[in-house]
Amino acid sequence: MNLVDKIENTFTLTTPLYYVNDVPHIGSAYTTMAADVVARSQRLLGHSVLLITGTDEHGQKIQRTAESKGRSPQSFCDEISAGFASLWELLNIQYDRFIRTTDDRHKAIVKEFFQRVWERGDIYLSQQQGWYCVSCEEFKEERELLEGHRCPIHTNKEVEWRDEQNYFFRLSKYQTQLQTLYKSQPDFIQPESRRNEVLNFVNQGLQDFSISRINLEWGLPLPVDPQHTIYVWFDALLGYVTALLEPEQEPTLENALAKWWPINLHLIGKDILRFHTVYWPAMLMSADIKLPLRVFVHGFLTKDGQKMGKSLGNTLNPVELIKCYGADAVRYYFLKEIEFGKDGDFNESRFINVLNADLANDLGNLLNRTLSMVKKYCAGNVPQIKNEDIPFEHPLKSIGFHLGEQVRNAYEALAFNQACEAVLLLVQASNKFIDEQAPWTLYKQGQHQAVEQVLYAVLESVRLAAYLLSPIIPNISSDIYQQLGFGIDFNDQIQTSISAPFATHGTWGVLSNQQKLGEPRPIFKRIELSKND
């Protein structure tokens, strides 16, 4: 990553700017949960992080949807955008910026960016003919269409034939530069399957794309021809730039790009792959702006093995799911059970079984029974054991010693499932260890030193597990830490990075007899399946 004269120790990441044609769905929640986990893990490492999310609010689809409901586009956007912000609060998403493309400051950024590209000679007026999907806000090539001129993504929607004058961006001019980018920076698009998809598309030859629409009121007017409206994607992608502005700053490209640019990581779904990996870098090249460092593309979600949709009546309401099971439960399932980058499935029975096995039984019960034994055998105090007293070959210490580095690498690779599985191995080893060592028997035999060593090793392993899982389950991890006598709330991320930095708390052996333990209480109540399930 040789591009950067970015301020050291900063990390900028984005979710997509979600399109407000409808209320947020579980797919939007999935991307945003992943982004929040990345942001939290980077903050634990002591980095200054800027997490950007927001809503994309222009375009014909929004205008038509609002009109169909007898609403103005602005009031409709206000309502739906607020729904996204509300869901992120329920999910415990700690974003730093929420950008709306209807913000006045965004208009200034788009205008300045457009002017740069215009002066470069990369925008021209021409005739546009072709099939247009309003739901995608994109022209489709004939070869992409399904039978009956239906969109390959919105399979129940027929595309519309358009024949109109538009302004075009010279995408074809940047084909060689894009191919050089993909070759010189193979990690620019991840995972590899998506990179290959983009390479195949670009290698077939790029066509210029229209960046304006005519007879459309809901959008930003083209600076050089106000009869035209700027194409929603040319407008929306620049929301990532607008979001970088500090609240008091004048909205200029220079101000926006000064501290947090380039973006370290764009997280997107595969339905918007081309916009972020072909159009967006070409636009930035034209404007002579450094490129983002990485675009990671996740898969689609299904429910009970079936594609979700209103017509099928099988949508999964994220608000109801969170209210029923809690934010940590939802975050844990989707990030532990689905390999990020691949398609994944939600099944409620499996969801409940995973939560009960991992959080209620393996982790929760381990903490609860160990603290109860500490209360019984050690007068409620952390055993008088130090990390140095336990040999490196100890079955738990030997796992815990390298675990922090292993989990850190997994988070940085966005392998959330691997992070969870690595931590669970320590938790399961701790359950096995306490059963095999049987401290209750050792106590009866008068082997108090051995009892203390067993209980210390297990409590320390639970602590480390909680710390390493805190980006995913911050509420449960905070509860564990408080029961272990640490005054740390993982939702106060700045304070946590100071009081419990990864360099110390991400290693095994931190627990000390100076801790005043709290009362044992369940950290995750077992979910009982109803008889109807």
PDB file of N, CA, C and O in Angstrom, residues 135 146 150-159 307 310-311:
ATOM      1  N   SER A 135     -34.962   0.112 -10.968  1.00  0.00           N
ATOM      2  CA  SER A 135     -34.597  -0.381  -9.633  1.00  0.00           C
ATOM      3  C   SER A 135     -33.089  -0.363  -9.415  1.00  0.00           C
ATOM      4  O   SER A 135     -32.605  -0.057  -8.325  1.00  0.00           O
ATOM      5  N   LEU A 146     -32.770 -11.144 -18.677  1.00  0.00           N
ATOM      6  CA  LEU A 146     -33.475 -12.423 -18.640  1.00  0.00           C
ATOM      7  C   LEU A 146     -34.603 -12.397 -19.669  1.00  0.00           C
ATOM      8  O   LEU A 146     -34.911 -11.356 -20.264  1.00  0.00           O
ATOM      9  N   ARG A 150     -36.331  -8.827 -18.554  1.00  0.00           N
ATOM     10  CA  ARG A 150     -36.346  -8.612 -17.114  1.00  0.00           C
ATOM     11  C   ARG A 150     -34.913  -8.445 -16.605  1.00  0.00           C
ATOM     12  O   ARG A 150     -33.981  -9.037 -17.137  1.00  0.00           O
ATOM     13  N   CYS A 151     -34.783  -7.652 -15.532  1.00  0.00           N
ATOM     14  CA  CYS A 151     -33.469  -7.372 -14.950  1.00  0.00           C
ATOM     15  C   CYS A 151     -32.922  -8.635 -14.286  1.00  0.00           C
ATOM     16  O   CYS A 151     -33.670  -9.352 -13.603  1.00  0.00           O
ATOM     17  N   PRO A 152     -31.624  -8.925 -14.432  1.00  0.00           N
ATOM     18  CA  PRO A 152     -31.060 -10.123 -13.794  1.00  0.00           C
ATOM     19  C   PRO A 152     -30.995 -10.029 -12.276  1.00  0.00           C
ATOM     20  O   PRO A 152     -30.878 -11.047 -11.589  1.00  0.00           O
ATOM     21  N   ILE A 153     -31.060  -8.803 -11.732  1.00  0.00           N
ATOM     22  CA  ILE A 153     -31.053  -8.633 -10.268  1.00  0.00           C
ATOM     23  C   ILE A 153     -32.479  -8.502  -9.740  1.00  0.00           C
ATOM     24  O   ILE A 153     -32.888  -9.197  -8.818  1.00  0.00           O
ATOM     25  N   HIS A 154     -33.264  -7.609 -10.336  1.00  0.00           N
ATOM     26  CA  HIS A 154     -34.675  -7.449  -9.948  1.00  0.00           C
ATOM     27  C   HIS A 154     -35.506  -8.269 -10.937  1.00  0.00           C
ATOM     28  O   HIS A 154     -36.075  -7.739 -11.891  1.00  0.00           O
ATOM     29  N   THR A 155     -35.540  -9.568 -10.703  1.00  0.00           N
ATOM     30  CA  THR A 155     -36.030 -10.518 -11.708  1.00  0.00           C
ATOM     31  C   THR A 155     -37.518 -10.381 -12.017  1.00  0.00           C
ATOM     32  O   THR A 155     -37.994 -10.901 -13.019  1.00  0.00           O
ATOM     33  N   ASN A 156     -38.254  -9.684 -11.143  1.00  0.00           N
ATOM     34  CA  ASN A 156     -39.685  -9.491 -11.402  1.00  0.00           C
ATOM     35  C   ASN A 156     -39.977  -8.140 -12.069  1.00  0.00           C
ATOM     36  O   ASN A 156     -41.129  -7.754 -12.232  1.00  0.00           O
ATOM     37  N   LYS A 157     -38.912  -7.409 -12.433  1.00  0.00           N
ATOM     38  CA  LYS A 157     -39.078  -6.080 -13.026  1.00  0.00           C
ATOM     39  C   LYS A 157     -38.597  -6.086 -14.480  1.00  0.00           C
ATOM     40  O   LYS A 157     -37.479  -6.512 -14.765  1.00  0.00           O
ATOM     41  N   GLU A 158     -39.452  -5.593 -15.366  1.00  0.00           N
ATOM     42  CA  GLU A 158     -39.034  -5.418 -16.756  1.00  0.00           C
ATOM     43  C   GLU A 158     -38.250  -4.119 -16.883  1.00  0.00           C
ATOM     44  O   GLU A 158     -38.576  -3.121 -16.246  1.00  0.00           O
ATOM     45  N   VAL A 159     -37.224  -4.155 -17.734  1.00  0.00           N
ATOM     46  CA  VAL A 159     -36.462  -2.936 -17.989  1.00  0.00           C
ATOM     47  C   VAL A 159     -37.229  -2.048 -18.974  1.00  0.00           C
ATOM     48  O   VAL A 159     -38.159  -2.505 -19.641  1.00  0.00           O
ATOM     49  N   LYS A 307     -34.180 -17.475  -1.343  1.00  0.00           N
ATOM     50  CA  LYS A 307     -33.994 -16.041  -1.520  1.00  0.00           C
ATOM     51  C   LYS A 307     -35.130 -15.314  -0.814  1.00  0.00           C
ATOM     52  O   LYS A 307     -36.279 -15.749  -0.857  1.00  0.00           O
ATOM     53  N   LYS A 310     -40.411  -9.804  -0.651  1.00  0.00           N
ATOM     54  CA  LYS A 310     -41.791  -9.515  -0.232  1.00  0.00           C
ATOM     55  C   LYS A 310     -42.790 -10.431  -0.939  1.00  0.00           C
ATOM     56  O   LYS A 310     -43.769 -10.883  -0.353  1.00  0.00           O
ATOM     57  N   SER A 311     -42.526 -10.692  -2.227  1.00  0.00           N
ATOM     58  CA  SER A 311     -43.459 -11.531  -2.993  1.00  0.00           C
ATOM     59  C   SER A 311     -43.518 -12.948  -2.433  1.00  0.00           C
ATOM     60  O   SER A 311     -44.541 -13.621  -2.516  1.00  0.00           O
TER      61      SER A 311
END
